[in-house]
Coordinates of C-alpha atoms (C1' of nucleotides) in Angstrom, one line a residue:
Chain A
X74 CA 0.0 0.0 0.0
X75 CA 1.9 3.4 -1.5
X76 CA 2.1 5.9 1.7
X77 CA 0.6 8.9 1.2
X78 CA 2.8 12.6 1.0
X79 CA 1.7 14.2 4.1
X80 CA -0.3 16.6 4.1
X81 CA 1.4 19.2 6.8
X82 CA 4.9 18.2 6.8
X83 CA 5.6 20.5 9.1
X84 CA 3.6 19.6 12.4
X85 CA 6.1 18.8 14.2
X86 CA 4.8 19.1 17.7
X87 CA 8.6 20.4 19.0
X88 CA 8.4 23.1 16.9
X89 CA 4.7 24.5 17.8
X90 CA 5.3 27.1 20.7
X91 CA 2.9 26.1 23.5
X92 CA -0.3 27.7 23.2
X93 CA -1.3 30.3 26.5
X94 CA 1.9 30.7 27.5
X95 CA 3.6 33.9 28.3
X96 CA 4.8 36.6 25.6
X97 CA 8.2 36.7 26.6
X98 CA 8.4 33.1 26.8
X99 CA 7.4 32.3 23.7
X100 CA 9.8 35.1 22.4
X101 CA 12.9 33.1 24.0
X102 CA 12.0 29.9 23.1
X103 CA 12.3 30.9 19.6
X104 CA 15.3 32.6 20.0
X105 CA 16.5 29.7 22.0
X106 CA 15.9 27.8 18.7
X107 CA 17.5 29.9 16.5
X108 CA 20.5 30.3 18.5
X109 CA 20.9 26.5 18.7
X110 CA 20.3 26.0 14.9
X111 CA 23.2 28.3 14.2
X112 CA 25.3 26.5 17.0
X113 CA 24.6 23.4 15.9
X114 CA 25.4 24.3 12.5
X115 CA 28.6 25.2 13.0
X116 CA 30.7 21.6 14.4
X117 CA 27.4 19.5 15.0
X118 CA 26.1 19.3 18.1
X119 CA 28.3 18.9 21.1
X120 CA 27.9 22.1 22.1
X121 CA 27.7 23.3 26.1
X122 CA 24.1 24.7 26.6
X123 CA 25.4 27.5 28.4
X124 CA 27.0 28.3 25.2
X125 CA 23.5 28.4 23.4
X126 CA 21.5 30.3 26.2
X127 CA 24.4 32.5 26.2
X128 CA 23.9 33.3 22.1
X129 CA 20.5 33.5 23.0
X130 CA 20.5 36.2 25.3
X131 CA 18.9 34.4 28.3
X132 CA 19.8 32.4 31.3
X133 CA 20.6 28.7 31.7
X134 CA 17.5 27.8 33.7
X135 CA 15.6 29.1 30.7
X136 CA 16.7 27.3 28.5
X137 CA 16.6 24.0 30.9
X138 CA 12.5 25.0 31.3
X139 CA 12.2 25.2 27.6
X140 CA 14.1 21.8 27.1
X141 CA 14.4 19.8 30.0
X142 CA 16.5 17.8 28.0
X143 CA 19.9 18.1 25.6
X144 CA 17.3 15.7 23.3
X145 CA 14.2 17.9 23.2
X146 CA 16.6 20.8 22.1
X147 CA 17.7 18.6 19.5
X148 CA 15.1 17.2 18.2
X149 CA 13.0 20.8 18.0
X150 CA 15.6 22.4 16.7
X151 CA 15.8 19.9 13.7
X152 CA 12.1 19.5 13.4
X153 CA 12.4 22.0 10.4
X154 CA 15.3 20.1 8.5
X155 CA 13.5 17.2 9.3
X156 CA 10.4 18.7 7.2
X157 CA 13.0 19.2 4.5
X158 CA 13.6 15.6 4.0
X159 CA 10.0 14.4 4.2
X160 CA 9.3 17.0 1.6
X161 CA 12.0 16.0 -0.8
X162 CA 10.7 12.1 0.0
X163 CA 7.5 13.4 -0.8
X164 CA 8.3 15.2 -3.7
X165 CA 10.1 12.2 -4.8
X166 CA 7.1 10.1 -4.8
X167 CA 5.2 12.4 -7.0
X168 CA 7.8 12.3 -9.7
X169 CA 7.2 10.2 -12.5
X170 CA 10.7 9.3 -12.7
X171 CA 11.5 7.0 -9.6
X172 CA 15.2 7.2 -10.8
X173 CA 15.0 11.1 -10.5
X174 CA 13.2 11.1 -7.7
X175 CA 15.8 8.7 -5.8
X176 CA 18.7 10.5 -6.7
X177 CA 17.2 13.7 -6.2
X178 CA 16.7 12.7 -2.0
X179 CA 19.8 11.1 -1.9
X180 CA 21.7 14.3 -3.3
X181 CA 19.5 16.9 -1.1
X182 CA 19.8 15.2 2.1
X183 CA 23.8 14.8 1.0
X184 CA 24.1 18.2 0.7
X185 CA 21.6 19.3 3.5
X186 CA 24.7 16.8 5.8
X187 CA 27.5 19.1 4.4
X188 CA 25.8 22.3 5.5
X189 CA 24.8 21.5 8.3
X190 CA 26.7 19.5 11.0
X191 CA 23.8 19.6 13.1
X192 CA 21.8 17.8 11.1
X193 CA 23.4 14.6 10.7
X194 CA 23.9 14.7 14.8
X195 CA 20.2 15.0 15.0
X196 CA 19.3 12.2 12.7
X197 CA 22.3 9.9 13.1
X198 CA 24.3 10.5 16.2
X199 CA 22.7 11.7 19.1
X200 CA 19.6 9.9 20.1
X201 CA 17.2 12.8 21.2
X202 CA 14.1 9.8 21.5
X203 CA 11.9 12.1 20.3
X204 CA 8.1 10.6 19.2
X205 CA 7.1 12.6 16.5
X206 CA 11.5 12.1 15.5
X207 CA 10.6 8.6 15.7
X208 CA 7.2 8.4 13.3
X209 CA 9.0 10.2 11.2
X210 CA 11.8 8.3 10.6
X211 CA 10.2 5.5 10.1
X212 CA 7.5 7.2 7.7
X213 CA 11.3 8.0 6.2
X214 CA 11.8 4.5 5.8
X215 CA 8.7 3.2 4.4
X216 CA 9.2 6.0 1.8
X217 CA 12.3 5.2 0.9
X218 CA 11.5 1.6 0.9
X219 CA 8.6 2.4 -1.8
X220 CA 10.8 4.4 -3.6
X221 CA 13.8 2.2 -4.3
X222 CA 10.9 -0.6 -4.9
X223 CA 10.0 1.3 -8.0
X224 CA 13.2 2.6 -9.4
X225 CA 14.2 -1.3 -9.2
X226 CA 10.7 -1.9 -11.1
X227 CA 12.0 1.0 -14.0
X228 CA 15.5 -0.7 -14.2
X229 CA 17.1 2.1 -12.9
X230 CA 18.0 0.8 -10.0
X231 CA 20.5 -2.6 -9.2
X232 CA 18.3 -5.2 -8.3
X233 CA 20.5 -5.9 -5.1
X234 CA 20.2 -2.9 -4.3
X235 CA 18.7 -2.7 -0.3
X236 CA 17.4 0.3 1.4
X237 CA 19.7 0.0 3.9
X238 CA 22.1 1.2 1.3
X239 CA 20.6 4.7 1.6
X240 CA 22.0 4.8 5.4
X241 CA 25.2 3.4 4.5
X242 CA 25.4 6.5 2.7
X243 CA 24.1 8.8 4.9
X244 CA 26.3 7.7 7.3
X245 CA 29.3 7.2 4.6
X246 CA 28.6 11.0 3.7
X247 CA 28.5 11.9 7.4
X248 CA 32.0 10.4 7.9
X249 CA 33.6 12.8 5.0
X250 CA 31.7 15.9 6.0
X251 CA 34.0 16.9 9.1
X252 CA 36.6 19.3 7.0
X253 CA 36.1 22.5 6.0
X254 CA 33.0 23.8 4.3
X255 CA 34.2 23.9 0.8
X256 CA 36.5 20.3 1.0
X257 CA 33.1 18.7 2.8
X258 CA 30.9 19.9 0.0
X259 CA 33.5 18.4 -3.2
X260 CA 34.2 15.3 -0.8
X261 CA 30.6 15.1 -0.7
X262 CA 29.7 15.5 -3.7
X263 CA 32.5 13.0 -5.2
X264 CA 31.6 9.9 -2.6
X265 CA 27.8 10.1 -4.0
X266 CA 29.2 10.1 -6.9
X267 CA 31.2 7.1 -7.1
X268 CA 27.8 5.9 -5.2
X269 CA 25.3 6.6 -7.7
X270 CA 27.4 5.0 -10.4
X271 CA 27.6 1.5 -9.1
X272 CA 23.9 1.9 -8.0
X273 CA 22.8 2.1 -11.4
X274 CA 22.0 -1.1 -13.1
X275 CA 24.8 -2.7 -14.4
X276 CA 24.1 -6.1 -15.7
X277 CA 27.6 -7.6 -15.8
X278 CA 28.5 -6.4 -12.3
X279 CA 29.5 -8.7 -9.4
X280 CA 27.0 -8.8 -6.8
X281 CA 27.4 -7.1 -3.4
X282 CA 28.2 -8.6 -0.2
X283 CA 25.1 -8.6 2.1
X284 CA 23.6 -5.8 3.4
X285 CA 23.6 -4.3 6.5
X286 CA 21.0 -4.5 8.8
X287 CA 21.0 -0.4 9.2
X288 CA 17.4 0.8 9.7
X289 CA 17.3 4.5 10.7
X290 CA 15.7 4.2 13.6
X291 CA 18.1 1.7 15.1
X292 CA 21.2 4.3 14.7
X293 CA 22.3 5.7 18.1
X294 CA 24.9 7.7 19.6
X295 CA 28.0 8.0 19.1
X296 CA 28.6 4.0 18.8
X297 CA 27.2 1.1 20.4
X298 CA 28.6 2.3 24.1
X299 CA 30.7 -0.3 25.8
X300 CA 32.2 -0.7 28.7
Chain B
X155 CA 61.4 7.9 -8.4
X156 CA 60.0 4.5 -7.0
X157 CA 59.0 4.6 -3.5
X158 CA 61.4 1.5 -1.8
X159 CA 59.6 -0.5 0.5
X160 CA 61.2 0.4 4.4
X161 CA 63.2 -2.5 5.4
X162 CA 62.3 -2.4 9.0
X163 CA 58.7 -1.3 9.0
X164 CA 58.3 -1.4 12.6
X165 CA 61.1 1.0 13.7
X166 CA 58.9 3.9 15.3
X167 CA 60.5 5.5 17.8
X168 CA 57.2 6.0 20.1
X169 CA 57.2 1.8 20.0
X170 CA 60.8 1.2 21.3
X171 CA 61.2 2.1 25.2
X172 CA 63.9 3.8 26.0
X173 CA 67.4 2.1 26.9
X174 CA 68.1 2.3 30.5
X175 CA 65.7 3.2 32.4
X176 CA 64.3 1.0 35.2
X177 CA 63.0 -2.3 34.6
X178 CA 59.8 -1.4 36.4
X179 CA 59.4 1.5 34.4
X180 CA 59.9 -0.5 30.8
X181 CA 56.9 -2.7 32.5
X182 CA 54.5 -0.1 33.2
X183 CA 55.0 1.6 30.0
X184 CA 54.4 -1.9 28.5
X185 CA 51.0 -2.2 30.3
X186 CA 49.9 1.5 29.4
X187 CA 50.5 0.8 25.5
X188 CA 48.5 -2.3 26.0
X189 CA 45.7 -0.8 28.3
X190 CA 45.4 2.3 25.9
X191 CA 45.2 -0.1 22.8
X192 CA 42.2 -2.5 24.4
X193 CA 40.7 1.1 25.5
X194 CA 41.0 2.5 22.0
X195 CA 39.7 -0.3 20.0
X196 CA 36.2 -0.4 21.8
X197 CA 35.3 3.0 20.9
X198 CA 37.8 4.9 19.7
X199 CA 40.1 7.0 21.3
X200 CA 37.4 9.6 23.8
X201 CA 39.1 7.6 26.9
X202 CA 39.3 9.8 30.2
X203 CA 43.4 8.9 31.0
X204 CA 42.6 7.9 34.4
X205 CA 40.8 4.8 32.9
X206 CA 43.5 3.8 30.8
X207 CA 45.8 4.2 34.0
X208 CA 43.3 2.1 36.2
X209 CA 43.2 -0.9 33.3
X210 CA 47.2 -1.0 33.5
X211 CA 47.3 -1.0 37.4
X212 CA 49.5 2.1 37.4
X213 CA 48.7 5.4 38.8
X214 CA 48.0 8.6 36.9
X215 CA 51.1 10.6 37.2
X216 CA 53.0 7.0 35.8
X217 CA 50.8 7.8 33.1
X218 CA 51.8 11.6 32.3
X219 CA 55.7 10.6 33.1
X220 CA 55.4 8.3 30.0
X221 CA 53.1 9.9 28.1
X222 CA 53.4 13.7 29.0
X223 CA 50.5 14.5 26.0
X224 CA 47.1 12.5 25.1
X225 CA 48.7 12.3 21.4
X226 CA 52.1 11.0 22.6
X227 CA 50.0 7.7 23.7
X228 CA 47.8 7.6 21.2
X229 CA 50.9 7.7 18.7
X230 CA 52.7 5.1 20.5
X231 CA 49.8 3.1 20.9
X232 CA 48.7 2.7 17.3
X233 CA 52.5 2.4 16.1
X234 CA 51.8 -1.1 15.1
X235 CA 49.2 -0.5 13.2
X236 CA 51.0 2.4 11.4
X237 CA 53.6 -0.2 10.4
X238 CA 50.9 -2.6 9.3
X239 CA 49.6 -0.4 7.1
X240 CA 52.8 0.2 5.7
X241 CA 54.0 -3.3 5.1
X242 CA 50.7 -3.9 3.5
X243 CA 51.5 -1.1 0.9
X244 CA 55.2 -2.2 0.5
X245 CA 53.5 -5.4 -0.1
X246 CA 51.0 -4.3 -2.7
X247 CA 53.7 -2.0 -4.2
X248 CA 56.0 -5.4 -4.7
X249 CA 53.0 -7.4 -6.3
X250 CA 52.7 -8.0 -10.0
X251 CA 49.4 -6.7 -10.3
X252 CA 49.1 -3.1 -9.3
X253 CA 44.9 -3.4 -9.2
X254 CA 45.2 -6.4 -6.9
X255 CA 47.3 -4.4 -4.7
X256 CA 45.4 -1.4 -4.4
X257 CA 42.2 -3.8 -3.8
X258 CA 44.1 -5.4 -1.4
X259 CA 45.3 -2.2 0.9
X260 CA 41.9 -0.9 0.9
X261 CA 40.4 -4.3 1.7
X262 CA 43.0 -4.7 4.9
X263 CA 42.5 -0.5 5.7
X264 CA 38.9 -0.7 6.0
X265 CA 39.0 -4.0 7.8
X266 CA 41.1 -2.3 10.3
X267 CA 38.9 0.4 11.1
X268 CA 36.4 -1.9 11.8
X269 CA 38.0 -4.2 14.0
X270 CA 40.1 -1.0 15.9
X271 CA 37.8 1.8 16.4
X272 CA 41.3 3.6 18.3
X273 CA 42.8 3.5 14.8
X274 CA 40.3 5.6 13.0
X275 CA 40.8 7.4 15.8
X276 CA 44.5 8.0 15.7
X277 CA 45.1 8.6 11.9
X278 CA 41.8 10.5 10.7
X279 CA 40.1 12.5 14.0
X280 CA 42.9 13.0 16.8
X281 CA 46.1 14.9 15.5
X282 CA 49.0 13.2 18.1
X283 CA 51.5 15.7 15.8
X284 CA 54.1 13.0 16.1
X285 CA 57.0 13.5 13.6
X286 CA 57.3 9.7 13.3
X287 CA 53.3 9.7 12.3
X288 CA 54.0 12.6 9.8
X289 CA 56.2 10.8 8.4
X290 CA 55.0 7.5 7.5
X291 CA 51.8 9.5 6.6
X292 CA 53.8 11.5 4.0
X293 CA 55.1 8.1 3.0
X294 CA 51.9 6.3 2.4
X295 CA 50.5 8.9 0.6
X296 CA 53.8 9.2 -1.5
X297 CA 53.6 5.0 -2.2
X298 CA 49.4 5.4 -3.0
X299 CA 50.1 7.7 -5.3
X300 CA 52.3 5.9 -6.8
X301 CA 50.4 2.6 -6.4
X302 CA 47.3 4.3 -8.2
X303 CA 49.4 5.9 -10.9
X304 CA 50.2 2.2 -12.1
X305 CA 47.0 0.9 -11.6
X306 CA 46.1 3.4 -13.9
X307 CA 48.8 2.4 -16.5
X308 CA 47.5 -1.1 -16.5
X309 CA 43.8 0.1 -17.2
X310 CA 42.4 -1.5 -14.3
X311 CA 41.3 1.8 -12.7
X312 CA 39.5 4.3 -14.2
X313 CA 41.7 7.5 -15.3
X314 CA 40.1 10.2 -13.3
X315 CA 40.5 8.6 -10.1
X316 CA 42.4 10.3 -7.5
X317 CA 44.7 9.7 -5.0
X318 CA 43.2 11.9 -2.9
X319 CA 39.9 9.0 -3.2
X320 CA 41.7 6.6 -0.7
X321 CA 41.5 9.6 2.1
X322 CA 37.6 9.8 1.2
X323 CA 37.1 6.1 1.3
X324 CA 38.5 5.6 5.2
X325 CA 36.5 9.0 6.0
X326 CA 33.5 7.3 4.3
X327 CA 34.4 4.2 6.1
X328 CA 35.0 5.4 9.6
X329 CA 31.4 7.1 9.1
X330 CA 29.8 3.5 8.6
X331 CA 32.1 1.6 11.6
X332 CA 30.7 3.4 15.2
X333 CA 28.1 0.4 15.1
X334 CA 27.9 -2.8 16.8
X335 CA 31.2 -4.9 15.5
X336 CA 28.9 -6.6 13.1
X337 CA 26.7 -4.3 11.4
X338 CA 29.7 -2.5 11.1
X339 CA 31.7 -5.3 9.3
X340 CA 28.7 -5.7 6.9
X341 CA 28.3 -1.9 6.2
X342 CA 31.8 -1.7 5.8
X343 CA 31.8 -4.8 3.2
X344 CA 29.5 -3.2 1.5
X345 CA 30.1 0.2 0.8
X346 CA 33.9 -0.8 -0.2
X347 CA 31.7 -3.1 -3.1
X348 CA 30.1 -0.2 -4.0
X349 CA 33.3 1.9 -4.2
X350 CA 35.5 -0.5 -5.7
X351 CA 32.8 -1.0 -8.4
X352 CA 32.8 2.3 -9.4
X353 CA 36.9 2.0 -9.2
X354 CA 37.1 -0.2 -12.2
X355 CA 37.3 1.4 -15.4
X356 CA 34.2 1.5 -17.0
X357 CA 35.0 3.9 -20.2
X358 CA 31.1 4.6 -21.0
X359 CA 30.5 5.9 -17.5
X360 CA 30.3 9.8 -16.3
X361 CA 32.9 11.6 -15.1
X362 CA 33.4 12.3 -11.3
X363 CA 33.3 15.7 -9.9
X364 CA 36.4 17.7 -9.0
X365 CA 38.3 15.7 -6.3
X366 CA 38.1 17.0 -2.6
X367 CA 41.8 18.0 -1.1
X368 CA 42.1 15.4 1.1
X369 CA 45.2 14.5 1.8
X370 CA 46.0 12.2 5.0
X371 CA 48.2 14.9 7.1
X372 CA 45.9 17.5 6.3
X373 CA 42.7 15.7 8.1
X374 CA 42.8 17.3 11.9
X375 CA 40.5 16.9 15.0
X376 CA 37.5 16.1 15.0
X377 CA 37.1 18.9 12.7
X378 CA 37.3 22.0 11.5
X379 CA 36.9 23.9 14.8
X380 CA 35.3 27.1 14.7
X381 CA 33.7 29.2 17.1
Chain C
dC217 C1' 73.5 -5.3 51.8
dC218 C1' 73.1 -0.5 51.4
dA219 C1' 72.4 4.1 49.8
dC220 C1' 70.4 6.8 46.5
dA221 C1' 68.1 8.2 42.6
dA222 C1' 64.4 6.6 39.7
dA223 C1' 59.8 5.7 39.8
dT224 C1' 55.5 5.4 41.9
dG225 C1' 50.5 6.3 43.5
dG226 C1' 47.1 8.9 45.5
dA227 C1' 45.5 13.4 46.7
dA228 C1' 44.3 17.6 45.2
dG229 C1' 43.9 22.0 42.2
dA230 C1' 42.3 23.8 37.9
dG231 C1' 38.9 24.0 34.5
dG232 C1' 34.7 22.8 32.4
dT233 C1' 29.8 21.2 31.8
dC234 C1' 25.2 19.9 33.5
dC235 C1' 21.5 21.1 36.0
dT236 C1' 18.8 23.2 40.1
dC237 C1' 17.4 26.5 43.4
dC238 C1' 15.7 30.8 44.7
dG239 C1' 14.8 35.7 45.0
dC240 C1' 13.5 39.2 41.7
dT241 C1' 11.1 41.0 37.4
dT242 C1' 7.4 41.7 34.5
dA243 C1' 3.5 40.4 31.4
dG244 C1' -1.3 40.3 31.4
dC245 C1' -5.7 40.5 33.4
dG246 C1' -9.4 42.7 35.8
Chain D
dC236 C1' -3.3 50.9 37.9
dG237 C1' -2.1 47.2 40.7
dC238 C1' -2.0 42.3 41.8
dT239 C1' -0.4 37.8 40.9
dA240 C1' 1.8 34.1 39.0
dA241 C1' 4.5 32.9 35.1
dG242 C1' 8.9 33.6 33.8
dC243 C1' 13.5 35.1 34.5
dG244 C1' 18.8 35.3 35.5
dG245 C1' 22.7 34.1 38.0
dA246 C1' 24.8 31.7 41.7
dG247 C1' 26.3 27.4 43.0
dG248 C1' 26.4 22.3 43.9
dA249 C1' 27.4 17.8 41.6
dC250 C1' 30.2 15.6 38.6
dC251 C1' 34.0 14.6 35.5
dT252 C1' 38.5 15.0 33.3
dC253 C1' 43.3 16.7 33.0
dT254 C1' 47.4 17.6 35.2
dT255 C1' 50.7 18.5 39.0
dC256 C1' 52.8 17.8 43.4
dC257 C1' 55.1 15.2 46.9
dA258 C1' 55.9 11.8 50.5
dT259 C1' 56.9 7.0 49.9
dT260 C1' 58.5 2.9 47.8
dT261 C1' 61.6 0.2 45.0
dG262 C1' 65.1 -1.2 41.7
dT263 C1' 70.0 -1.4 41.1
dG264 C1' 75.0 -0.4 41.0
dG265 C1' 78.7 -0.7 44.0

DNA sequence: CCACAAATGGAAGAGGTCCTCCGCTTAGCG
DNA sequence: CGCTAAGCGGAGGACCTCTTCCATTTGTGG
């Protein structure tokens, strides 16, 4: 059963302000958010709060009643990006061209990594636990899932070719986006490269190894915490 | 001018202790390297000191005596596996067939980074500034280059690759390895498949984009630092 | 076996981040 | 305009890591 685009991508209930409270409130949360988006931005997001409370021109217990939790900043601070990629998935879906479409995510979200360091913390690294993070990602999935289904159907696509591919990328991509701006954007840009080429279909190729079980939503903090 | 394989790969100066000091002292330093390298390989290199100094049974200042910088252990820690990767080059740089060889490093490179999340660690996020490391990075790079150049010549890799790929491939890699040991050795698997795919000349297929300037003692801390 | 310097370990200072407590300010309603 | 509670900021406690200091232990050459 094809999944539907949504129809208000960008409900995200993190970044609704709280109906009925206070003016001022409302005025620092946003700034709160702001601040931490351009933080974030910057070297991802291990960043001290006081730093972001102090860019945002309030105190620290402010910003602790806003966000109880390094995860709720997170997560509401990347609820927009997060719209960003269900809207190119979306817009994908529409597209007549399931090759397009495909290649079209893969390079936005790509390049979405490279200019912003946050974002891949917020989707691959940190684990903010987030609910509506949580549908989404796996609305993500199923999308993506759909999505590669049909650009297999067109011949566009390897037929060994597993979702879970499109996380190896992501986090591939995420792994050559630490340097400077302009080197992360042509390292980028040259890894998806070399990746798109050997997903097309090429009939004479030897098959891949098996694929890792990567689902989105099973990605978590830095690594796998032992010890 | 032919790179010659180093005839004592293993000669760092970080590995060998120091003549004439105490027996006791050659021991503890002994049990810090191999404290530090169990530490490391779990998950990677963000070990507070004092747990590294607790694992060997020494005390902290024993630590700082031997190892007066965080860099100076993690360079004498991962010496071996600097000469490992070495004598696989020198190895692939004495075989026959250059494409073998190249296959072959990356193969063993990648496989590393998964098994020793420390090494990652110590040759693409932490900068220990150790002249031996500088070295043998400049030397690698030097035998890649020319390891690629004849791969090239023998038309078994396409003529717009770049030396500079090998740095984006561990980058890529060392995004894909902070999971459990074996989704990472599957993802790892995987996306060198993909890579090595695209390697291969394929003389119908697009060109690549300009090649990011990565070279391997330019890549420093976790990145880019700003702010 | 002894004396002495090398080597040691634990304590403690410095620095940094997370988060909470609490007295003060101010928006918003009547 | 004035009351009240929501909201605020900064101080400070808990915790963690890095690094140094120094009294004590221990290897070793004579």
């Amino acid at each position: 059963m094809p999944i539907q685009p949504s129809r208000n991508p960008s409900s995200s209930a993190s970044e609704t302000p709280v109906r009925g409270q206070r003016a001022d409130a409302r005025h620092n949360r946003a700034r709160l958010l702001q601040a931490a988006r351009e933080a974030y931005a910057l070297n991802g997001a291990d960043v001290p709060s006081s730093t972001i409370a102090r860019r945002a021109g309030v105190g620290a217990a402010t910003l602790y009643r806003h966000f109880p939790t390094r995860g709720s900043l997170i997560a509401a601070a990347f609820s927009e990006q997060l719209a960003e990629c269900v809207a190119a998935l979306d817009e994908a879906l529409r597209d007549d061209d399931p090759g397009r479409g495909l290649w079209s995510v893969l390079t936005k979200v790509c390049r979405m990594q490279v200019e912003d360091r946050g974002f891949s913390a917020a989707f691959l690294e940190e684990s903010p636990d987030d609910p509506d993070l949580h549908r989404e990602r796996a609305r993500a999935e199923a999308g993506l899932a759909q999505l590669v289904q049909r650009a297999k159907n067109t011949g566009q696509l390897r037929k060994d070719f597993d979702p879970s591919d499109v996380t190896l990328l992501l986090l591939a991509n995420n792994g050559v986006v630490r340097q400077s701006p302009e080197v992360s954007l042509a390292a980028s840009r040259r890894l998806l490269a070399y990746f798109l080429q050997s997903c097309r279909t090429t009939d004479g190729a030897p098959s891949l190894p098996q694929p890792a079980p990567l689902r989105l939503d099973d990605l978590y903090g830095p690594p796998h915490r032992t010890g």
